[in-house]
Coordinates of C-alpha atoms in Angstrom, one line a residue:
M1 CA 208.2 -68.6 -109.9
V2 CA 205.4 -67.1 -107.9
Q3 CA 202.6 -65.2 -109.7
F4 CA 200.2 -62.8 -107.9
R5 CA 196.9 -61.5 -109.0
D6 CA 194.7 -58.6 -107.7
I7 CA 191.7 -60.1 -106.0
E8 CA 190.6 -56.9 -104.4
N9 CA 187.8 -56.3 -107.1
E10 CA 186.5 -59.9 -106.7
Q11 CA 186.4 -59.6 -102.9
R12 CA 184.6 -56.3 -103.2
T13 CA 182.1 -57.8 -105.5
E14 CA 181.6 -60.8 -103.2
R15 CA 181.1 -58.4 -100.3
A16 CA 178.5 -56.5 -102.3
L17 CA 176.6 -59.6 -103.2
R18 CA 176.7 -60.8 -99.5
L19 CA 175.4 -57.4 -98.5
T20 CA 172.6 -57.6 -101.0
T21 CA 171.7 -61.1 -99.8
T22 CA 171.6 -59.8 -96.2
Y23 CA 169.3 -57.0 -97.2
V24 CA 166.9 -59.3 -99.0
D25 CA 167.0 -61.8 -96.1
A26 CA 166.1 -59.0 -93.7
L27 CA 163.3 -57.9 -96.0
S28 CA 161.9 -61.4 -96.3
R29 CA 161.7 -61.9 -92.5
N30 CA 159.3 -59.0 -92.3
T31 CA 157.3 -59.4 -95.5
S32 CA 155.9 -62.2 -97.6
A33 CA 158.3 -61.4 -100.5
I34 CA 159.1 -64.2 -102.9
A35 CA 162.7 -63.5 -103.8
F36 CA 165.7 -65.4 -105.2
V37 CA 169.4 -64.5 -105.8
L38 CA 170.7 -66.7 -108.6
D39 CA 174.1 -67.0 -110.3
E40 CA 174.8 -67.0 -114.0
T41 CA 173.9 -70.7 -114.4
G42 CA 170.5 -70.2 -112.6
A43 CA 171.6 -71.9 -109.4
I44 CA 170.0 -70.7 -106.2
G45 CA 172.3 -68.7 -104.0
F46 CA 169.6 -67.4 -101.7
A47 CA 165.8 -67.8 -101.4
T48 CA 163.4 -66.3 -98.9
D49 CA 161.3 -68.5 -96.7
T50 CA 158.2 -67.7 -98.7
A51 CA 160.0 -68.5 -101.9
M52 CA 161.1 -71.9 -100.6
E53 CA 157.5 -72.6 -99.4
H54 CA 156.2 -71.9 -102.9
L55 CA 158.7 -74.3 -104.4
G56 CA 157.8 -77.0 -101.8
I57 CA 161.3 -76.9 -100.2
D58 CA 161.9 -77.8 -96.6
P59 CA 165.4 -76.1 -96.0
S60 CA 166.1 -78.5 -93.1
V61 CA 165.8 -81.5 -95.5
E62 CA 166.6 -80.1 -98.9
P63 CA 168.9 -77.0 -98.8
P64 CA 168.2 -75.2 -102.1
A65 CA 171.6 -73.4 -102.3
G66 CA 173.5 -74.5 -105.3
R67 CA 170.6 -76.2 -107.0
S68 CA 169.2 -74.9 -110.3
L69 CA 165.9 -73.1 -110.0
A70 CA 164.9 -74.9 -113.3
S71 CA 164.8 -78.1 -111.3
Y72 CA 161.9 -76.7 -109.3
A73 CA 160.0 -74.6 -111.8
S74 CA 159.5 -73.8 -115.5
F75 CA 160.2 -70.3 -117.0
H76 CA 157.7 -68.5 -119.2
I77 CA 158.5 -65.3 -121.1
A78 CA 155.7 -63.5 -123.0
G79 CA 153.3 -66.4 -122.6
R80 CA 155.6 -69.1 -123.9
R81 CA 157.8 -71.7 -122.2
S82 CA 161.4 -70.6 -122.1
T83 CA 164.9 -71.4 -120.7
W84 CA 167.2 -69.8 -118.2
S85 CA 169.6 -68.8 -120.9
E86 CA 166.9 -67.0 -122.8
L87 CA 165.8 -65.2 -119.6
V88 CA 169.4 -64.1 -118.9
R89 CA 169.7 -62.8 -122.5
D90 CA 166.6 -60.7 -122.0
A91 CA 167.6 -59.4 -118.6
S92 CA 169.4 -56.2 -119.7
P93 CA 169.1 -55.3 -116.9
V94 CA 165.5 -56.3 -116.1
A95 CA 163.1 -58.8 -117.7
S96 CA 159.6 -60.0 -116.9
V97 CA 159.2 -63.6 -116.0
R98 CA 156.5 -66.1 -115.0
L99 CA 157.3 -69.3 -113.0
E100 CA 155.2 -72.4 -113.3
V101 CA 155.6 -74.6 -110.2
L102 CA 154.0 -78.1 -110.0
A103 CA 152.8 -78.4 -106.4
G104 CA 151.6 -82.0 -106.5
E105 CA 148.1 -83.5 -106.6
G106 CA 147.6 -81.8 -110.0
R107 CA 148.0 -78.3 -108.5
T108 CA 150.1 -75.6 -110.1
H109 CA 151.5 -72.4 -108.6
W110 CA 152.0 -69.4 -110.9
L111 CA 154.5 -66.7 -109.9
D112 CA 154.8 -63.4 -111.8
G113 CA 157.6 -60.9 -111.4
S114 CA 160.9 -59.7 -112.7
V115 CA 164.6 -60.8 -112.8
E116 CA 167.3 -58.1 -112.6
R117 CA 170.9 -58.4 -113.4
L118 CA 173.3 -57.4 -110.6
Q119 CA 176.7 -56.7 -112.3
E120 CA 179.9 -55.4 -111.0
N121 CA 183.4 -55.9 -112.5
E122 CA 182.1 -58.6 -114.9
V123 CA 180.7 -60.8 -112.1
N124 CA 176.9 -61.4 -112.6
A125 CA 174.2 -62.3 -110.2
Y126 CA 170.4 -62.1 -110.7
L127 CA 167.7 -60.9 -108.3
M128 CA 164.3 -62.4 -109.0
L129 CA 161.3 -60.8 -107.2
L130 CA 157.9 -62.6 -107.6
H131 CA 154.3 -62.6 -106.4
D132 CA 151.7 -65.4 -106.5
V133 CA 149.1 -65.0 -109.3
S134 CA 147.8 -68.6 -109.2
D135 CA 144.2 -67.5 -108.5
R136 CA 144.3 -65.0 -111.3
V137 CA 145.6 -67.5 -113.8
R138 CA 143.0 -70.1 -112.8
T139 CA 140.3 -67.5 -113.2
E140 CA 141.6 -66.7 -116.7
E141 CA 141.7 -70.4 -117.6
M142 CA 138.1 -70.8 -116.3
R143 CA 136.9 -67.8 -118.3
G144 CA 138.6 -69.2 -121.4
L145 CA 136.8 -72.5 -120.8
E146 CA 133.5 -70.7 -120.3
L147 CA 134.0 -68.8 -123.6
Q148 CA 134.8 -72.1 -125.3
R149 CA 131.6 -73.6 -123.9
E150 CA 129.5 -70.6 -124.9
N151 CA 130.8 -70.9 -128.4
Y152 CA 130.0 -74.6 -128.4
L153 CA 126.4 -73.9 -127.1
A154 CA 125.8 -71.4 -129.9
R155 CA 126.9 -73.9 -132.5
Y156 CA 124.9 -76.7 -130.7
N157 CA 121.7 -74.6 -130.8
A158 CA 122.2 -73.7 -134.4
M159 CA 122.9 -77.2 -135.4
G160 CA 120.0 -78.4 -133.3
D161 CA 117.6 -76.1 -135.2
M162 CA 119.0 -77.4 -138.5
A163 CA 118.7 -81.0 -137.4
M164 CA 115.1 -80.5 -136.4
A165 CA 114.4 -78.9 -139.8
I166 CA 116.0 -81.8 -141.6
A167 CA 114.2 -84.4 -139.4
H168 CA 110.9 -82.6 -140.3
E169 CA 111.6 -82.8 -144.0
L170 CA 113.0 -86.3 -144.1
G171 CA 109.8 -88.1 -143.4
Q172 CA 108.3 -87.6 -146.8
P173 CA 111.3 -88.7 -148.9
L174 CA 111.8 -91.8 -146.7
A175 CA 108.2 -92.8 -147.1
A176 CA 108.5 -92.2 -150.9
A177 CA 111.7 -94.4 -151.0
G178 CA 109.8 -97.2 -149.2
N179 CA 106.9 -96.9 -151.7
F180 CA 109.3 -97.1 -154.7
L181 CA 111.0 -100.2 -153.2
A182 CA 107.6 -101.8 -152.7
G183 CA 106.7 -101.0 -156.3
I184 CA 109.9 -102.5 -157.7
E185 CA 109.3 -105.6 -155.5
T186 CA 105.8 -106.0 -156.9
I187 CA 106.9 -105.6 -160.5
L188 CA 109.7 -108.2 -160.1
T189 CA 107.5 -110.8 -158.3
T190 CA 105.0 -110.7 -161.2
R191 CA 107.8 -112.1 -163.4
G192 CA 108.5 -115.1 -161.2
P193 CA 110.3 -116.0 -158.0
L194 CA 113.0 -113.5 -156.9
D195 CA 116.6 -114.4 -156.8
T196 CA 117.6 -114.8 -153.2
R197 CA 120.3 -112.1 -153.5
V198 CA 117.7 -109.6 -154.9
E199 CA 115.2 -110.6 -152.2
Y200 CA 117.9 -110.1 -149.5
G201 CA 118.9 -106.7 -151.0
L202 CA 115.3 -105.5 -151.1
A203 CA 114.6 -106.7 -147.5
S204 CA 117.8 -105.0 -146.3
A205 CA 116.9 -101.7 -148.0
H206 CA 113.4 -101.8 -146.4
R207 CA 115.1 -102.4 -142.9
Q208 CA 117.4 -99.5 -143.4
I209 CA 114.6 -97.1 -144.5
E210 CA 112.6 -98.2 -141.5
R211 CA 115.7 -97.6 -139.3
A212 CA 116.2 -94.1 -140.7
A213 CA 112.5 -93.3 -140.1
T214 CA 112.9 -94.5 -136.5
I215 CA 116.0 -92.4 -136.0
V216 CA 114.1 -89.3 -137.3
A217 CA 111.2 -90.0 -135.0
T218 CA 113.4 -90.5 -131.9
L219 CA 115.3 -87.3 -132.8
R220 CA 112.0 -85.4 -132.5
A221 CA 111.4 -87.1 -129.2
F222 CA 114.9 -86.2 -128.1
V223 CA 114.0 -82.5 -128.2
G224 CA 111.0 -83.2 -126.0
H225 CA 111.1 -85.1 -122.7
L226 CA 113.8 -87.8 -123.2
E227 CA 114.5 -87.6 -119.5
Q228 CA 111.5 -89.8 -118.8
V229 CA 112.6 -93.0 -120.5
D230 CA 110.6 -96.1 -120.0
Q231 CA 112.4 -98.6 -122.3
T232 CA 114.5 -101.3 -120.7
V233 CA 117.1 -102.9 -123.0
D234 CA 120.2 -105.1 -122.8
L235 CA 123.3 -103.2 -123.8
N236 CA 124.7 -106.4 -125.3
T237 CA 121.7 -106.5 -127.6
V238 CA 122.1 -102.8 -128.6
V239 CA 125.7 -103.4 -129.5
T240 CA 124.8 -106.4 -131.6
E241 CA 122.2 -104.3 -133.5
C242 CA 124.9 -101.8 -134.3
L243 CA 127.5 -104.3 -135.5
Y244 CA 126.4 -104.2 -139.1
F245 CA 127.3 -100.5 -139.5
I246 CA 130.4 -100.8 -137.4
R247 CA 131.8 -103.7 -139.3
L248 CA 131.2 -102.0 -142.6
R249 CA 133.3 -99.0 -141.5
A250 CA 135.9 -101.2 -140.0
E251 CA 136.3 -103.4 -143.1
Q252 CA 136.8 -100.2 -145.2
N253 CA 139.7 -99.3 -143.0
S254 CA 141.1 -102.8 -142.3
V255 CA 140.3 -102.5 -138.6
R256 CA 139.8 -105.6 -136.5
I257 CA 137.1 -105.7 -133.9
E258 CA 137.5 -107.5 -130.6
F259 CA 134.8 -108.1 -128.0
E260 CA 134.7 -108.2 -124.2
L261 CA 130.9 -108.3 -123.8
A262 CA 129.5 -109.3 -120.4
E263 CA 128.3 -112.9 -120.2
E264 CA 125.2 -111.7 -118.2
P265 CA 122.7 -109.2 -119.7
V266 CA 123.5 -105.6 -119.0
H267 CA 119.9 -104.2 -118.4
V268 CA 119.7 -100.4 -118.6
R269 CA 116.9 -97.9 -118.9
C270 CA 117.5 -95.9 -122.1
E271 CA 116.1 -95.0 -125.5
R272 CA 117.3 -97.9 -127.6
V273 CA 117.8 -96.2 -131.0
L274 CA 119.6 -93.0 -129.8
T275 CA 121.8 -95.1 -127.5
G276 CA 122.7 -97.2 -130.5
Q277 CA 123.7 -94.1 -132.4
V278 CA 126.0 -93.1 -129.5
I279 CA 127.7 -96.6 -129.7
I280 CA 128.0 -96.2 -133.5
N281 CA 129.5 -92.7 -133.2
L282 CA 132.1 -93.7 -130.6
C283 CA 133.1 -96.8 -132.6
F284 CA 133.3 -94.8 -135.8
N285 CA 135.6 -92.3 -134.1
A286 CA 137.8 -95.1 -132.9
I287 CA 137.9 -96.7 -136.4
D288 CA 138.8 -93.3 -138.0
E289 CA 141.7 -93.0 -135.5
M290 CA 142.9 -96.6 -136.2
A291 CA 142.9 -95.8 -140.0
Q292 CA 145.8 -93.4 -139.3
C293 CA 147.9 -96.1 -137.6
A294 CA 150.0 -99.1 -138.8
L295 CA 148.0 -102.1 -140.1
Q296 CA 149.2 -104.4 -137.3
D297 CA 147.8 -101.9 -134.7
R298 CA 144.4 -101.5 -136.2
T299 CA 142.3 -103.1 -133.5
I300 CA 139.4 -101.7 -131.4
T301 CA 137.8 -103.5 -128.4
L302 CA 134.1 -103.2 -127.6
S303 CA 133.2 -103.9 -123.9
T304 CA 130.1 -104.0 -121.8
G305 CA 129.6 -104.7 -118.1
N306 CA 127.8 -103.8 -114.9
R307 CA 129.6 -101.2 -112.8
D308 CA 128.8 -99.3 -109.6
D309 CA 127.5 -96.3 -111.6
G310 CA 125.4 -98.4 -114.0
G311 CA 125.5 -100.5 -117.1
A312 CA 128.5 -99.5 -119.1
F313 CA 129.7 -99.7 -122.7
S314 CA 133.2 -98.7 -123.8
V315 CA 135.4 -98.8 -127.0
S316 CA 139.2 -98.7 -126.8
D317 CA 141.7 -98.1 -129.5
R318 CA 145.5 -98.3 -129.9
G319 CA 145.9 -94.9 -131.5
R320 CA 147.7 -91.7 -130.6
G321 CA 145.6 -90.8 -127.7
L322 CA 144.4 -87.3 -126.8
Q323 CA 146.2 -84.5 -124.9
R324 CA 142.9 -83.1 -123.5
N325 CA 139.6 -84.5 -122.4
P326 CA 137.2 -83.6 -125.2
F327 CA 134.3 -83.6 -122.8
E328 CA 135.9 -81.0 -120.6
E329 CA 137.3 -78.6 -123.3
S330 CA 136.4 -79.1 -126.9
F331 CA 134.2 -81.8 -128.4
T332 CA 136.5 -82.5 -131.4
T333 CA 140.1 -83.1 -132.0
K334 CA 139.7 -83.8 -135.8
Q335 CA 141.1 -81.1 -138.1
S336 CA 137.8 -80.9 -140.0
G337 CA 135.5 -82.0 -137.2
S338 CA 132.5 -80.0 -136.0
G339 CA 132.3 -81.7 -132.6
I340 CA 128.6 -82.3 -133.1
G341 CA 129.1 -86.2 -132.9
L342 CA 130.5 -86.2 -129.4
A343 CA 128.4 -83.2 -128.4
L344 CA 125.2 -85.1 -129.3
S345 CA 126.5 -88.3 -127.6
Y346 CA 127.2 -86.3 -124.5
R347 CA 123.7 -84.8 -124.6
I348 CA 121.9 -88.1 -125.3
I349 CA 123.6 -89.9 -122.4
T350 CA 123.4 -87.2 -119.8
R351 CA 119.7 -86.5 -120.6
Q352 CA 119.1 -90.2 -119.7
H353 CA 120.7 -89.7 -116.3
G354 CA 123.9 -91.4 -117.5
S355 CA 127.6 -90.4 -117.7
I356 CA 130.0 -90.4 -120.6
W357 CA 133.8 -90.2 -120.4
Y358 CA 137.2 -90.3 -122.0
T359 CA 140.3 -91.9 -120.4
P360 CA 143.8 -92.6 -121.8
G361 CA 144.4 -96.2 -122.6
A362 CA 146.6 -98.2 -120.3
E363 CA 149.0 -99.0 -123.1
G364 CA 148.4 -95.9 -125.2
G365 CA 145.4 -94.9 -127.3
S366 CA 142.0 -93.9 -126.0
V367 CA 139.0 -95.3 -124.2
F368 CA 135.5 -93.7 -124.7
G369 CA 132.5 -95.0 -122.8
F370 CA 129.3 -94.3 -121.0
A371 CA 127.2 -95.7 -118.2
L372 CA 123.4 -95.7 -117.9
P373 CA 121.1 -96.4 -115.0
T374 CA 120.6 -100.2 -114.5
V375 CA 117.4 -102.0 -113.6
S376 CA 116.7 -105.1 -111.7
R377 CA 116.2 -108.5 -113.4
A378 CA 112.5 -108.4 -112.5
E379 CA 112.1 -104.9 -113.9
A380 CA 114.0 -106.0 -117.0
L381 CA 111.7 -108.9 -117.6
A382 CA 108.6 -106.7 -117.1
G383 CA 109.8 -103.8 -119.2
E384 CA 112.0 -105.4 -121.9
D385 CA 111.6 -103.5 -125.1
G386 CA 110.1 -105.2 -128.2
P387 CA 112.1 -106.6 -131.1
P388 CA 114.8 -104.4 -132.6
V389 CA 114.2 -102.3 -135.7

């Protein structure tokens, strides 16, 4: 038994599609049009030379015919990432589309245009016409980043004014607290020798009040001319001074602390107290991140060393990591964070001619660190700062 079917309609449709391809091909040879003809699955039936160039295709090495356009680019509809099937559903008969093409070396090409359904006798093909809007998209992204930074600067200035007002008012209550402690110590000593635990507690309270007073004084200096720093300190010593506070926070969250401190002194030129506050802030952020993780993963590593760009400190954690660099976009990733901690850290380090950074950890997590200008051993011996507060 022989069965026949009418293929005249199919042949007519195929001829029409070949004719369309011929027209588009002729057009592409005389213009810089970015055009594709795709089948129902999104496979490329035809692409102009300019289109292949934007996809990074060398037709002599990698003929695009038959390959899915989705293997070269991502589809975006109305500002959101989409799929070919969703795009086909919207093309009735025309839909707007944006293509995101990764061009290597961190570059991205953005192509805007439309996709139109070409239908005859239930055979579908799609004509996609695009133009390059990469420069416009990059300009929009830069403008968005500028607006974000302007918003940060407004908050930074407001919080700076508030911090200066607080620093101005804190001097008196800190002095009063010191006097009250001295009075209590005098009363207790008249009744006999102090218990060693009481004596240790009073001495520790005095030290912390003195430290708070020093921080207030250095904050005032920070608003002035911190760029001219004459102190020379060993970063290893600054880290050691901060360990009391870091360990308290770590113990509260069951976080272990590991050390990779340089064997040799890491002499840098910086303001000791404010640099210590940066170390504490970076470590506190790492500990807070570790508190969200499983107990066996709760470890942070503190490191120091001499690098080509200066004496460096870094703290690494084993947390979830960050999708964006907080120093390039927003200074906080915490839901309730103001961003002022990292913002002040950034300001303190850069005003001392240093650099501060974030990088993803080699095995996950995050690494935050900074580098400050180093000094020679002779300069360090001549300008080493006095005993720590």
